[in-house]
XYZ file of C-alpha atoms in Angstrom:
161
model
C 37.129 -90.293 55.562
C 39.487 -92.759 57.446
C 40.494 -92.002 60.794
C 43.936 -91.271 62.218
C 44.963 -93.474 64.869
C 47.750 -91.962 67.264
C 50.580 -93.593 65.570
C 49.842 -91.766 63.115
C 49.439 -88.849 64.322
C 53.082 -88.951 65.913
C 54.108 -89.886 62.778
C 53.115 -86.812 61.522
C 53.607 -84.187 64.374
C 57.505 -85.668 64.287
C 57.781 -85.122 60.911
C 56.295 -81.454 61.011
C 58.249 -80.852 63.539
C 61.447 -81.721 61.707
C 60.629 -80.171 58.751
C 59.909 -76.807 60.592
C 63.348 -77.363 62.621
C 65.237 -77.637 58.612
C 63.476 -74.998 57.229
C 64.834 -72.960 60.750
C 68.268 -73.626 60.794
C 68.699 -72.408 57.576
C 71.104 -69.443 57.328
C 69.841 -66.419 54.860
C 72.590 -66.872 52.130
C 73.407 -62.918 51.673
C 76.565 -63.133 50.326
C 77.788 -60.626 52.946
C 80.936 -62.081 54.588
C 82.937 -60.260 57.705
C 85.553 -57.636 56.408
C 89.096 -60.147 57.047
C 92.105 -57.721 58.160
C 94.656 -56.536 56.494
C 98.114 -58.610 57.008
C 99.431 -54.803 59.216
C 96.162 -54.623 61.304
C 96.233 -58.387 62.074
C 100.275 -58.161 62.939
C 100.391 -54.547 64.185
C 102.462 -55.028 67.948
C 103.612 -58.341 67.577
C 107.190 -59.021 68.274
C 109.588 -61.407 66.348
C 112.915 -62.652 67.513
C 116.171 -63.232 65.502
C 119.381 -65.016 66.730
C 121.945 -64.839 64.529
C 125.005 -63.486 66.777
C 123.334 -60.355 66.899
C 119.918 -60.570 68.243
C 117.340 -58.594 66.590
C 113.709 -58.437 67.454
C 111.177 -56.507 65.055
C 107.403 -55.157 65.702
C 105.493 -54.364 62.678
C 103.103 -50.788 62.771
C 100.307 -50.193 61.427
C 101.907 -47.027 59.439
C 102.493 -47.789 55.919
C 105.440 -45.509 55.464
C 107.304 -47.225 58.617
C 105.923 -51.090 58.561
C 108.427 -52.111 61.484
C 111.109 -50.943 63.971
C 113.562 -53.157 65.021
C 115.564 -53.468 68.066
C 119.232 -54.706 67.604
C 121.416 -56.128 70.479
C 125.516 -56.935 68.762
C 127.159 -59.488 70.660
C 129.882 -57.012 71.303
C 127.485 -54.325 72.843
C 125.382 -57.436 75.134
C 123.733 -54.325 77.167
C 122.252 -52.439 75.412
C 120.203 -52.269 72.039
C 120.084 -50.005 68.785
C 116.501 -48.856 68.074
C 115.618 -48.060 64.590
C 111.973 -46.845 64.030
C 112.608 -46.300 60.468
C 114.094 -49.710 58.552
C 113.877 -48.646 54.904
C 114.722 -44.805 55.867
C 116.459 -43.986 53.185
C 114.390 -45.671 50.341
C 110.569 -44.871 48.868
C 107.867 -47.992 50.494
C 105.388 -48.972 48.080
C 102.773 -51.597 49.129
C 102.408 -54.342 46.645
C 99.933 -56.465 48.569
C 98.517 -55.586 52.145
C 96.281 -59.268 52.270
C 95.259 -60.859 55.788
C 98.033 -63.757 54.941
C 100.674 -61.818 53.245
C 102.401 -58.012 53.263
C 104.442 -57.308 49.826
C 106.698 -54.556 50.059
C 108.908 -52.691 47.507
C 111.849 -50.349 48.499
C 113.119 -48.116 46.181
C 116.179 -46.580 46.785
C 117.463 -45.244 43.981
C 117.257 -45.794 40.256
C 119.777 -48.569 40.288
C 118.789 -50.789 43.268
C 115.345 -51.924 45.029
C 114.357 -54.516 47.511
C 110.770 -56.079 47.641
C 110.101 -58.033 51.183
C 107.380 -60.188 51.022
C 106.087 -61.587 54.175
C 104.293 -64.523 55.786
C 103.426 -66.202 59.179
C 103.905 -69.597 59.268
C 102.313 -70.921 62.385
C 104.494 -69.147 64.918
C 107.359 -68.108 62.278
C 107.589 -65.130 60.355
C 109.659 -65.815 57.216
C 110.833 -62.911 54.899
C 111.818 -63.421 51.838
C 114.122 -60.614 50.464
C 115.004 -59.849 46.741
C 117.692 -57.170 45.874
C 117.791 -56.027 42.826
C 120.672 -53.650 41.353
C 120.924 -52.905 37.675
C 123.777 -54.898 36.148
C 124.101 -57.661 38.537
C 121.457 -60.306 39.319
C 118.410 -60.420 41.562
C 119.734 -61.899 45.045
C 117.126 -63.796 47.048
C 117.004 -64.302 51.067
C 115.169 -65.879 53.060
C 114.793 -64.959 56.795
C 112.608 -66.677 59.559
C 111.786 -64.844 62.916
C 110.250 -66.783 65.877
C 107.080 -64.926 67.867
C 107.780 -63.989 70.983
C 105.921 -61.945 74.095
C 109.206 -59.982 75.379
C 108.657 -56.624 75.919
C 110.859 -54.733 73.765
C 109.912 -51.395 74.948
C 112.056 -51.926 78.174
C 115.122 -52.850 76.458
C 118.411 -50.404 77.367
C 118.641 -48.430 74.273
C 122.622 -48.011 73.018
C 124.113 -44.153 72.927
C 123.533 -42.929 69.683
């Protein structure tokens, strides 16, 4: 039997060594991945700014016959806001797709017209892009963008009612 001289014998102890280190840092391949949030959960308190004349500012909740409020200030009325809890209040919400990167909404309010709201964050933009839809006429298509902001809308003045 030949002998090992000590280059050797590094040799070999380095490339144990690195073959125990790969086999290590191997991850266990489960196919588990973490549960992603839905687009609501993810979004839920977040406020988004519109100026357009009238300023309005939205929050979406976590309540999926609500979605949002929205806070209004008209450039007539520069004190004070209108607070609306309920933005589709007098139509039927039904969730199309609730997915970490987009929220599809359809409001029904009646057997001739509906609205479905689909929307996305786009870096620090929310866009909304609104389709009408009345029986007889055709489908009319909007697009809206919202900035993010951190103002606290829950101090605002609220308008008399």
């Amino acid at each position: 039997m030949k002998k090992l001289d000590i280059k050797q014998i590094i040799k070999l102890s380095l490339l144990a060594m690195i073959s125990i280190a790969t086999i290590c840092s191997c991850s266990k391949d489960d196919n588990t991945s973490p549960i992603s949030k839905l687009f609501l959960e993810l979004y839920t308190g977040t406020i988004w700014v519109r100026d357009h004349g009238d300023v309005t500012h939205i929050r979406f909740i976590n309540n999926t016959s609500k979605i949002l409020e929205s806070w209004t200030n008209h450039f007539d009325e520069p004190d004070c806001y209108y607070h609306h809890t309920e933005r589709f209040e007098s139509g039927t919400i039904q969730i199309i797709e609730n997915s970490e990167d987009i929220l599809i909404i359809k409001v029904t309010y009646n057997e001739i017209a509906s609205q479905t709201l689909t929307f996305t964050i786009q870096e620090e933009n929310l866009k909304i892009m609104e389709v009408l839809e009345e029986v007889g006429k055709d489908a009319k298509e909007t697009i809206i963008y919202y900035d993010k902001t951190s103002v606290n809308v829950d101090a605002f003045p609220l308008c008399p009612a």
